[in-house]
Short mmCIF file of C-alpha atoms and ligand atoms in Angstrom, two decimals:
data_model
loop_
_atom_site.label_atom_id
_atom_site.label_comp_id
_atom_site.label_asym_id
_atom_site.label_seq_id
_atom_site.Cartn_x
_atom_site.Cartn_y
_atom_site.Cartn_z
CA MET H 1 42.49 -10.09 11.71
CA SER H 2 40.46 -7.01 10.81
CA THR H 3 40.10 -3.53 12.21
CA LEU H 4 36.76 -1.94 12.98
CA VAL H 5 36.18 1.81 12.96
CA LEU H 6 33.40 3.15 15.17
CA GLU H 7 31.93 6.66 15.08
CA PRO H 8 30.88 8.31 18.36
CA ALA H 9 27.19 7.76 19.22
CA LYS H 10 24.75 10.52 18.26
CA LYS H 11 22.24 9.45 20.91
CA GLY H 12 21.99 7.32 24.04
CA LEU H 13 21.32 3.58 24.31
CA THR H 14 17.57 3.01 24.47
CA GLY H 15 15.15 0.12 24.11
CA ARG H 16 15.13 -3.52 25.15
CA LEU H 17 18.00 -5.97 24.95
CA LYS H 18 18.18 -9.72 25.43
CA VAL H 19 21.83 -10.69 25.86
CA PRO H 20 23.08 -14.16 24.79
CA GLY H 21 23.21 -17.12 27.16
CA ASP H 22 25.67 -17.24 30.04
CA LYS H 23 29.11 -18.52 29.03
CA SER H 24 29.94 -20.22 32.34
CA ILE H 25 26.55 -21.95 32.52
CA SER H 26 26.64 -23.00 28.83
CA HIS H 27 30.01 -24.75 29.33
CA ARG H 28 28.73 -26.55 32.40
CA ALA H 29 25.50 -27.55 30.67
CA VAL H 30 27.45 -29.29 27.88
CA ILE H 31 29.80 -31.01 30.29
CA PHE H 32 27.13 -32.26 32.69
CA SER H 33 24.77 -33.40 29.92
CA SER H 34 27.61 -35.18 28.07
CA LEU H 35 28.57 -37.10 31.22
CA ALA H 36 24.89 -37.88 31.91
CA LYS H 37 22.68 -40.73 30.74
CA GLY H 38 19.71 -39.61 28.67
CA VAL H 39 18.80 -36.73 26.39
CA SER H 40 19.26 -33.11 27.50
CA HIS H 41 17.75 -30.07 25.76
CA ILE H 42 19.59 -26.85 26.49
CA THR H 43 17.97 -23.67 25.24
CA ASN H 44 19.48 -20.18 24.97
CA PHE H 45 22.87 -21.90 24.76
CA LEU H 46 25.74 -19.47 24.05
CA THR H 47 26.99 -20.30 20.56
CA GLY H 48 30.19 -18.27 21.05
CA GLU H 49 33.49 -19.88 20.07
CA ASP H 50 34.50 -20.80 23.62
CA CYS H 51 31.43 -22.90 24.38
CA LEU H 52 31.62 -24.57 20.97
CA ARG H 53 35.10 -25.81 21.97
CA THR H 54 33.50 -27.70 24.86
CA VAL H 55 30.86 -29.13 22.48
CA GLU H 56 33.59 -30.28 20.05
CA ALA H 57 35.58 -31.91 22.87
CA PHE H 58 32.65 -34.17 23.75
CA ARG H 59 31.80 -34.84 20.09
CA GLN H 60 35.37 -36.11 19.75
CA MET H 61 34.64 -38.45 22.65
CA GLY H 62 31.63 -39.88 20.82
CA VAL H 63 28.76 -37.86 22.30
CA GLU H 64 26.05 -36.98 19.78
CA ILE H 65 25.33 -33.27 20.13
CA THR H 66 23.09 -31.42 17.70
CA LYS H 67 22.62 -27.67 17.52
CA GLU H 68 19.77 -25.72 16.03
CA LYS H 69 20.24 -21.97 16.44
CA ASP H 70 20.76 -21.60 20.21
CA CYS H 71 19.20 -24.97 21.18
CA LEU H 72 21.49 -27.86 21.94
CA THR H 73 20.38 -31.49 22.16
CA VAL H 74 22.87 -33.74 23.91
CA HIS H 75 22.45 -37.53 23.71
CA GLY H 76 24.40 -38.63 26.75
CA ASN H 77 25.20 -42.31 27.18
CA GLY H 78 26.96 -41.98 30.51
CA ILE H 79 30.59 -41.79 31.53
CA ASP H 80 31.43 -45.39 30.54
CA ALA H 81 30.41 -44.76 26.91
CA LEU H 82 32.93 -41.92 26.36
CA LYS H 83 35.55 -42.84 23.78
CA GLU H 84 39.23 -42.03 23.46
CA PRO H 85 39.56 -39.12 20.99
CA ALA H 86 41.58 -40.08 17.90
CA VAL H 87 43.18 -36.63 17.52
CA PRO H 88 44.20 -33.95 20.07
CA ILE H 89 41.38 -31.83 21.50
CA ASN H 90 41.59 -28.13 20.64
CA PHE H 91 40.54 -25.91 23.58
CA GLY H 92 41.02 -22.80 21.40
CA ASN H 93 40.98 -19.63 23.51
CA SER H 94 38.79 -21.10 26.22
CA GLY H 95 40.21 -21.16 29.76
CA THR H 96 36.96 -22.60 31.10
CA THR H 97 37.08 -25.53 28.64
CA ALA H 98 40.75 -26.14 29.46
CA ARG H 99 40.38 -26.11 33.25
CA LEU H 100 37.02 -27.91 33.57
CA MET H 101 37.86 -30.53 30.94
CA SER H 102 41.17 -31.23 32.71
CA GLY H 103 39.14 -32.38 35.71
CA VAL H 104 37.12 -34.70 33.47
CA LEU H 105 40.00 -36.03 31.33
CA ALA H 106 42.16 -36.75 34.38
CA GLY H 107 39.54 -39.11 35.77
CA LEU H 108 38.37 -41.02 32.67
CA PRO H 109 40.11 -44.29 31.68
CA LEU H 110 41.26 -42.74 28.37
CA PHE H 111 44.45 -41.29 26.92
CA THR H 112 43.89 -37.74 25.66
CA THR H 113 46.01 -34.88 24.45
CA ALA H 114 44.84 -31.29 24.30
CA PHE H 115 46.15 -27.94 23.13
CA GLY H 116 45.03 -24.32 22.91
CA ASP H 117 45.72 -21.14 20.96
CA GLN H 118 48.70 -18.88 21.71
CA SER H 119 46.92 -16.96 24.47
CA LEU H 120 45.63 -20.10 26.22
CA SER H 121 49.05 -21.78 25.92
CA ARG H 122 50.47 -18.96 28.07
CA ARG H 123 47.82 -19.28 30.80
CA PRO H 124 48.59 -21.30 33.95
CA MET H 125 47.37 -24.87 34.06
CA ASP H 126 49.36 -25.88 37.18
CA ARG H 127 46.49 -24.50 39.27
CA VAL H 128 44.43 -27.53 38.17
CA VAL H 129 47.21 -30.02 37.37
CA GLN H 130 48.76 -29.83 40.83
CA PRO H 131 45.61 -30.57 42.90
CA LEU H 132 44.48 -33.17 40.35
CA SER H 133 47.86 -34.90 40.72
CA GLU H 134 47.20 -35.09 44.46
CA MET H 135 44.11 -37.17 43.54
CA GLY H 136 46.35 -39.52 41.53
CA ALA H 137 46.05 -37.88 38.10
CA LEU H 138 48.80 -38.46 35.53
CA ILE H 139 49.13 -35.32 33.44
CA ARG H 140 52.21 -34.51 31.37
CA GLY H 141 53.31 -31.28 29.70
CA ARG H 142 56.10 -28.70 29.61
CA GLU H 143 57.32 -27.14 32.88
CA GLN H 144 55.74 -29.90 35.02
CA ALA H 145 52.51 -29.65 33.06
CA SER H 146 52.11 -25.97 33.90
CA TYR H 147 50.97 -25.08 30.37
CA LEU H 148 49.11 -26.56 27.42
CA PRO H 149 49.60 -28.75 25.42
CA LEU H 150 48.91 -31.48 27.96
CA ALA H 151 48.60 -35.25 27.83
CA PHE H 152 46.18 -36.98 30.20
CA GLU H 153 46.64 -40.62 31.06
CA GLY H 154 43.23 -41.04 32.65
CA LYS H 155 43.26 -42.86 36.01
CA LYS H 156 40.87 -43.87 38.74
CA LEU H 157 41.31 -40.88 41.05
CA ARG H 158 41.11 -40.80 44.84
CA GLY H 159 38.80 -38.28 46.51
CA ARG H 160 40.42 -35.85 48.93
CA ILE H 161 40.06 -32.51 50.68
CA HIS H 162 41.46 -29.57 48.70
CA GLN H 163 42.17 -26.17 50.23
CA LEU H 164 41.95 -23.91 47.17
CA GLN H 165 45.13 -21.88 46.66
CA VAL H 166 43.61 -19.55 44.03
CA LYS H 167 40.21 -17.89 44.11
CA SER H 168 39.01 -19.58 40.95
CA ALA H 169 35.67 -21.11 40.02
CA GLN H 170 37.42 -22.91 37.17
CA VAL H 171 39.77 -24.71 39.57
CA LYS H 172 36.95 -25.47 42.02
CA SER H 173 34.82 -26.88 39.19
CA ALA H 174 37.65 -28.99 37.75
CA LEU H 175 38.17 -30.60 41.17
CA LEU H 176 34.46 -31.21 41.72
CA LEU H 177 34.18 -32.84 38.28
CA ALA H 178 37.23 -34.99 39.05
CA GLY H 179 35.58 -35.77 42.39
CA LEU H 180 32.48 -37.12 40.63
CA LEU H 181 34.72 -39.58 38.76
CA ALA H 182 36.89 -40.47 41.78
CA GLU H 183 36.67 -43.07 44.53
CA GLY H 184 35.33 -41.70 47.82
CA GLU H 185 34.49 -38.11 48.64
CA THR H 186 36.06 -34.91 47.36
CA THR H 187 35.78 -31.63 49.23
CA VAL H 188 36.88 -28.25 47.95
CA VAL H 189 37.38 -25.50 50.52
CA GLU H 190 37.35 -22.02 49.00
CA GLN H 191 39.28 -19.07 50.40
CA GLY H 192 36.70 -16.62 49.04
CA ARG H 193 33.36 -17.12 47.32
CA THR H 194 33.63 -17.64 43.54
CA ARG H 195 30.82 -18.22 41.04
CA ASN H 196 28.88 -21.27 42.18
CA HIS H 197 27.22 -22.47 38.97
CA THR H 198 28.76 -25.94 39.23
CA GLU H 199 27.32 -26.54 42.70
CA MET H 200 23.96 -24.99 41.78
CA LEU H 201 23.48 -26.82 38.47
CA LEU H 202 24.80 -30.32 39.20
CA PRO H 203 21.66 -31.17 41.25
CA LEU H 204 19.53 -30.43 38.14
CA PHE H 205 21.35 -33.39 36.56
CA GLY H 206 20.60 -35.57 39.59
CA ALA H 207 23.94 -35.18 41.42
CA GLU H 208 24.14 -34.74 45.15
CA VAL H 209 26.34 -31.82 46.20
CA GLN H 210 26.76 -30.63 49.77
CA THR H 211 27.72 -27.03 50.48
CA LYS H 212 28.60 -26.03 54.05
CA GLY H 213 29.99 -22.52 54.33
CA ALA H 214 33.13 -22.40 52.20
CA SER H 215 33.34 -26.16 51.58
CA ILE H 216 31.67 -28.12 48.81
CA THR H 217 31.58 -31.91 48.79
CA VAL H 218 30.70 -34.47 46.11
CA LYS H 219 30.67 -38.26 46.31
CA GLY H 220 32.42 -40.17 43.55
CA GLY H 221 30.61 -42.63 41.29
CA GLN H 222 27.35 -40.68 40.93
CA GLN H 223 25.63 -41.17 37.58
CA LEU H 224 24.22 -37.90 36.20
CA GLN H 225 20.86 -37.94 34.38
CA GLY H 226 19.96 -35.85 31.32
CA ALA H 227 17.94 -32.67 32.01
CA ASP H 228 16.24 -29.84 30.13
CA PHE H 229 16.90 -26.24 30.99
CA GLN H 230 17.18 -22.72 29.72
CA VAL H 231 20.47 -20.87 30.11
CA PRO H 232 19.93 -17.36 31.55
CA GLY H 233 21.41 -14.31 29.80
CA ASP H 234 25.05 -13.59 30.62
CA ILE H 235 25.49 -10.79 33.17
CA SER H 236 29.09 -10.42 31.94
CA SER H 237 27.74 -9.57 28.46
CA ALA H 238 25.01 -7.37 29.92
CA ALA H 239 27.72 -5.45 31.83
CA PHE H 240 28.97 -3.79 28.61
CA PHE H 241 25.53 -2.34 27.96
CA LEU H 242 24.94 -1.45 31.63
CA VAL H 243 28.08 0.68 31.56
CA GLY H 244 27.29 1.95 28.03
CA ALA H 245 23.93 3.25 29.26
CA ALA H 246 25.35 4.66 32.51
CA ILE H 247 27.99 6.78 30.73
CA THR H 248 26.13 7.82 27.54
CA PRO H 249 23.77 10.83 27.86
CA ASN H 250 20.06 10.20 27.15
CA SER H 251 20.31 6.44 27.69
CA ASP H 252 17.46 4.44 29.18
CA LEU H 253 17.83 0.72 28.65
CA ASN H 254 16.01 -2.48 29.66
CA ILE H 255 18.00 -5.70 29.66
CA VAL H 256 15.84 -8.80 30.09
CA ASN H 257 16.40 -12.40 31.20
CA VAL H 258 19.80 -11.90 32.82
CA GLY H 259 21.33 -14.35 35.32
CA LEU H 260 21.52 -12.58 38.69
CA ASN H 261 23.34 -15.22 40.71
CA PRO H 262 24.72 -13.38 43.78
CA THR H 263 28.22 -14.78 43.13
CA ARG H 264 28.18 -13.07 39.71
CA ASN H 265 26.37 -9.77 40.23
CA GLY H 266 29.26 -7.74 41.67
CA VAL H 267 29.02 -5.41 38.67
CA VAL H 268 25.53 -4.35 39.76
CA GLN H 269 26.75 -3.65 43.30
CA ALA H 270 29.71 -1.68 41.91
CA LEU H 271 27.57 0.43 39.57
CA GLU H 272 25.04 1.13 42.32
CA LYS H 273 27.86 2.27 44.59
CA MET H 274 29.11 4.54 41.82
CA GLY H 275 25.68 6.16 41.76
CA ALA H 276 24.21 4.56 38.61
CA ALA H 277 20.42 4.58 38.31
CA ILE H 278 19.90 0.82 38.06
CA GLU H 279 16.87 -1.33 39.00
CA THR H 280 16.76 -5.12 39.04
CA THR H 281 13.70 -7.35 39.26
CA ILE H 282 13.90 -11.12 39.70
CA THR H 283 11.44 -12.80 37.32
CA SER H 284 12.30 -16.54 37.49
CA TYR H 285 14.81 -19.16 38.63
CA VAL H 286 16.95 -21.76 36.81
CA GLY H 287 17.36 -24.35 39.55
CA GLU H 288 18.19 -22.02 42.42
CA GLU H 289 19.79 -19.35 40.26
CA PRO H 290 17.79 -16.09 40.09
CA VAL H 291 17.09 -14.61 36.65
CA GLY H 292 15.66 -11.16 36.06
CA ASP H 293 15.36 -7.87 34.22
CA MET H 294 17.40 -4.70 34.64
CA ARG H 295 16.74 -1.07 33.83
CA ILE H 296 19.53 1.49 33.70
CA SER H 297 19.78 5.10 32.60
CA HIS H 298 22.51 7.71 32.20
CA SER H 299 23.80 8.88 35.60
CA SER H 300 26.59 10.97 37.04
CA LEU H 301 29.09 8.57 38.58
CA LYS H 302 31.50 8.79 41.50
CA ALA H 303 34.75 6.92 42.12
CA ILE H 304 34.82 3.82 44.35
CA THR H 305 37.32 1.24 45.58
CA LEU H 306 36.92 -2.33 44.33
CA GLU H 307 38.78 -4.84 46.47
CA GLY H 308 38.68 -8.02 48.55
CA ASP H 309 36.04 -10.70 48.14
CA LEU H 310 33.98 -8.60 45.69
CA ILE H 311 36.72 -8.94 43.05
CA ALA H 312 35.94 -12.62 42.30
CA ASN H 313 32.28 -11.69 41.77
CA LEU H 314 33.08 -9.13 39.07
CA ILE H 315 36.44 -10.33 37.77
CA ASP H 316 35.34 -10.39 34.11
CA GLU H 317 33.65 -6.99 34.42
CA ILE H 318 36.75 -5.05 35.54
CA PRO H 319 37.70 -3.86 32.02
CA ILE H 320 34.26 -2.32 31.45
CA LEU H 321 34.07 -0.96 35.02
CA ALA H 322 37.44 0.71 34.37
CA LEU H 323 35.82 2.52 31.44
CA ALA H 324 32.98 3.65 33.76
CA ALA H 325 35.63 4.89 36.21
CA THR H 326 37.06 7.26 33.56
CA GLN H 327 33.72 9.09 33.75
CA ALA H 328 33.44 9.04 37.56
CA GLU H 329 34.33 11.93 39.86
CA GLY H 330 37.48 11.07 41.85
CA THR H 331 40.00 8.22 41.85
CA THR H 332 38.71 4.68 41.41
CA ILE H 333 41.02 2.08 42.92
CA ILE H 334 40.93 -1.54 41.78
CA LYS H 335 43.06 -3.86 43.90
CA ASP H 336 43.40 -7.56 44.86
CA ALA H 337 42.89 -8.27 41.15
CA LYS H 338 46.23 -9.83 40.17
CA GLU H 339 44.27 -12.61 38.41
CA LEU H 340 43.63 -10.08 35.63
CA ARG H 341 47.23 -10.57 34.56
CA VAL H 342 46.54 -14.20 33.55
CA LYS H 343 43.26 -13.80 31.69
CA GLU H 344 42.95 -13.97 27.86
CA THR H 345 45.55 -11.21 27.90
CA ASP H 346 47.14 -9.20 30.73
CA ARG H 347 43.98 -7.18 31.30
CA ILE H 348 45.66 -4.65 33.62
CA GLU H 349 48.07 -3.59 30.86
CA ALA H 350 45.49 -3.89 28.06
CA VAL H 351 42.89 -1.75 29.86
CA ALA H 352 45.45 0.88 30.86
CA HIS H 353 46.94 1.05 27.36
CA ASN H 354 43.61 1.35 25.55
CA LEU H 355 42.03 3.86 27.95
CA THR H 356 45.19 5.98 27.92
CA GLN H 357 45.05 6.01 24.09
CA LEU H 358 41.65 7.69 24.46
CA GLY H 359 42.94 10.33 26.90
CA ALA H 360 42.05 8.71 30.25
CA ASN H 361 44.28 9.09 33.28
CA VAL H 362 45.12 5.51 34.33
CA GLU H 363 47.91 4.07 36.49
CA THR H 364 48.72 0.37 36.62
CA ARG H 365 49.51 -1.44 39.87
CA GLU H 366 50.78 -4.99 40.30
CA ASP H 367 47.29 -6.12 41.41
CA GLY H 368 45.04 -3.56 39.76
CA LEU H 369 44.53 -0.02 38.51
CA ALA H 370 44.00 3.54 39.68
CA ILE H 371 41.77 5.63 37.42
CA HIS H 372 41.50 9.38 37.92
CA GLY H 373 38.25 10.80 36.57
CA PRO H 374 36.33 12.27 35.05
CA THR H 375 38.19 12.75 31.78
CA PRO H 376 36.63 13.44 28.39
CA LEU H 377 37.66 10.73 25.92
CA HIS H 378 38.90 11.42 22.42
CA GLY H 379 39.19 9.02 19.50
CA GLY H 380 42.18 6.76 18.97
CA GLU H 381 43.57 3.45 17.81
CA LEU H 382 42.90 0.52 20.12
CA HIS H 383 43.87 -3.14 20.07
CA SER H 384 41.76 -5.98 21.45
CA TYR H 385 44.90 -8.06 22.08
CA GLY H 386 42.74 -10.98 20.97
CA ASP H 387 40.67 -10.56 24.16
CA HIS H 388 36.90 -10.34 23.63
CA ARG H 389 36.27 -8.25 26.74
CA ILE H 390 38.98 -5.72 25.82
CA GLY H 391 37.49 -5.45 22.30
CA MET H 392 33.97 -4.83 23.66
CA MET H 393 35.26 -2.26 26.16
CA GLY H 394 36.75 -0.30 23.24
CA ALA H 395 33.48 -0.45 21.30
CA ILE H 396 31.49 0.84 24.28
CA ALA H 397 34.06 3.61 24.86
CA SER H 398 33.41 4.83 21.30
CA LEU H 399 29.87 5.80 22.39
CA ILE H 400 31.27 8.80 24.27
CA THR H 401 34.46 9.70 22.41
CA THR H 402 34.71 12.98 20.50
CA SER H 403 36.01 11.28 17.33
CA LYS H 404 36.48 7.85 15.73
CA VAL H 405 37.80 4.79 17.57
CA SER H 406 39.42 1.94 15.67
CA ILE H 407 39.77 -1.53 17.17
CA ALA H 408 42.29 -3.95 15.71
CA ASP H 409 41.41 -7.68 15.83
CA LYS H 410 37.72 -7.33 16.54
CA GLU H 411 36.92 -10.96 15.60
CA CYS H 412 37.74 -12.14 19.12
CA ILE H 413 34.41 -10.69 20.26
CA ASN H 414 32.80 -13.85 18.78
CA ILE H 415 34.31 -15.76 21.69
CA SER H 416 31.54 -14.68 24.04
CA TYR H 417 29.17 -12.39 22.11
CA PRO H 418 28.75 -13.22 18.39
CA ASN H 419 25.93 -10.63 17.87
CA PHE H 420 27.53 -7.86 19.88
CA PHE H 421 27.62 -5.24 17.10
CA GLU H 422 24.09 -6.02 15.86
CA ASP H 423 22.80 -5.63 19.44
CA LEU H 424 24.75 -2.40 19.93
CA HIS H 425 23.47 -0.84 16.72
CA GLY H 426 19.91 -1.94 17.52
CA LEU H 427 19.95 0.26 20.63
CA LEU H 428 21.26 3.41 18.95
C1 S3P F 1 34.84 -18.82 34.87
C2 S3P F 1 35.54 -18.39 35.96
C3 S3P F 1 36.42 -17.21 35.95
C4 S3P F 1 36.10 -16.27 34.79
C5 S3P F 1 35.94 -17.02 33.50
C6 S3P F 1 34.83 -18.06 33.60
C7 S3P F 1 34.03 -20.06 34.97
O1 S3P F 1 37.75 -17.62 35.85
O2 S3P F 1 37.10 -15.30 34.67
O3 S3P F 1 35.60 -16.11 32.45
O4 S3P F 1 33.19 -20.30 34.10
O5 S3P F 1 34.23 -20.80 35.94
P1 S3P F 1 38.58 -18.06 37.17
O6 S3P F 1 37.76 -19.05 37.85
O7 S3P F 1 39.87 -18.62 36.70
O8 S3P F 1 38.75 -16.80 37.95
#
């Protein structure tokens, strides 16, 4: 665990940036292509630690997956060819691997055990275990299988209608994956729109998915086919640089090839509402997902309220938006965001603690934050708490502090953005 010391920036962020592939889409690409029959080529795959956990899980089940730089070749032999792993699967720090793979492991005729790191072992798994059990899944673990480690005694599942109790794309996706392996039809009814990559990308692999308003239905027993596609850049990674440019004087930045799926682009809406000078242009599509370029420059920002259905569409961007709020005129309120308490760390406490260390005026609430701005930020000692997005927020804050910022445990940034510091320095 090492500490990084960052000097304040002497100039703004300028130039052109291509952020790494989308984390959510990279996970799904590995899962769908590993369940499929045939060869899939996935380019611009995110080689961060989280997505590599999903790759390793399928390698352990006998899928041949080769990686050359950011290109993945997956030799899928179909669901029936998947083998029982000889040793427990390590989900590492990855909530997406843990939740989505639970849907898969529950429905395969295999016995599997899986564990995660300390942070992941504290995160709730009952949100997937409980609805999977209603489909007939047999999953064992401590506190009624509420936490990892878990043991899956794979079963033929029964399709059913699920009313989602949490606004979570991970839970929705786990149930749709289980539905593909189950008998009959499975429908998931959302109580608010969450990222829809699973529904959008499954058809690329030949699956039929029906979406009607808030309900998504899959038929069990569909055989996926291998496919080739390019993962768009991750808007959640781009968000750090969007905010960096918005708050740092003399910035003018182009970010290219970013996924602009409307269920993910809440950060753009939020920054626009705050008064940021931001332009987006759609340049292509991956399946039905829009991909495009963004230009952003330094702007004076004003406080806003983030709440309701928008929260799910920017949930991962709240730490960096909180930093933007420290530079905005007025009080920014973030509410309906209790989910932040069960992310890689309690992000409400971690954001408040780190920003306060730098001189910001931040109050925590049970379901969010109140940030009174604008406040100049000074240097200080921060901790990532092992959370990649908290670490990157600290690094971006250092662009505008009056003296040095140190960040303890910076390695966690590799989870979603292995070249983060190279990219940051390239723009300064
Ligand atoms: C993700 C969904 C979100 C998000 C996570 C990735 C996904 O989690 O925070 O980083 O890929 O489905 P929840 O669905 O639990 O909110």
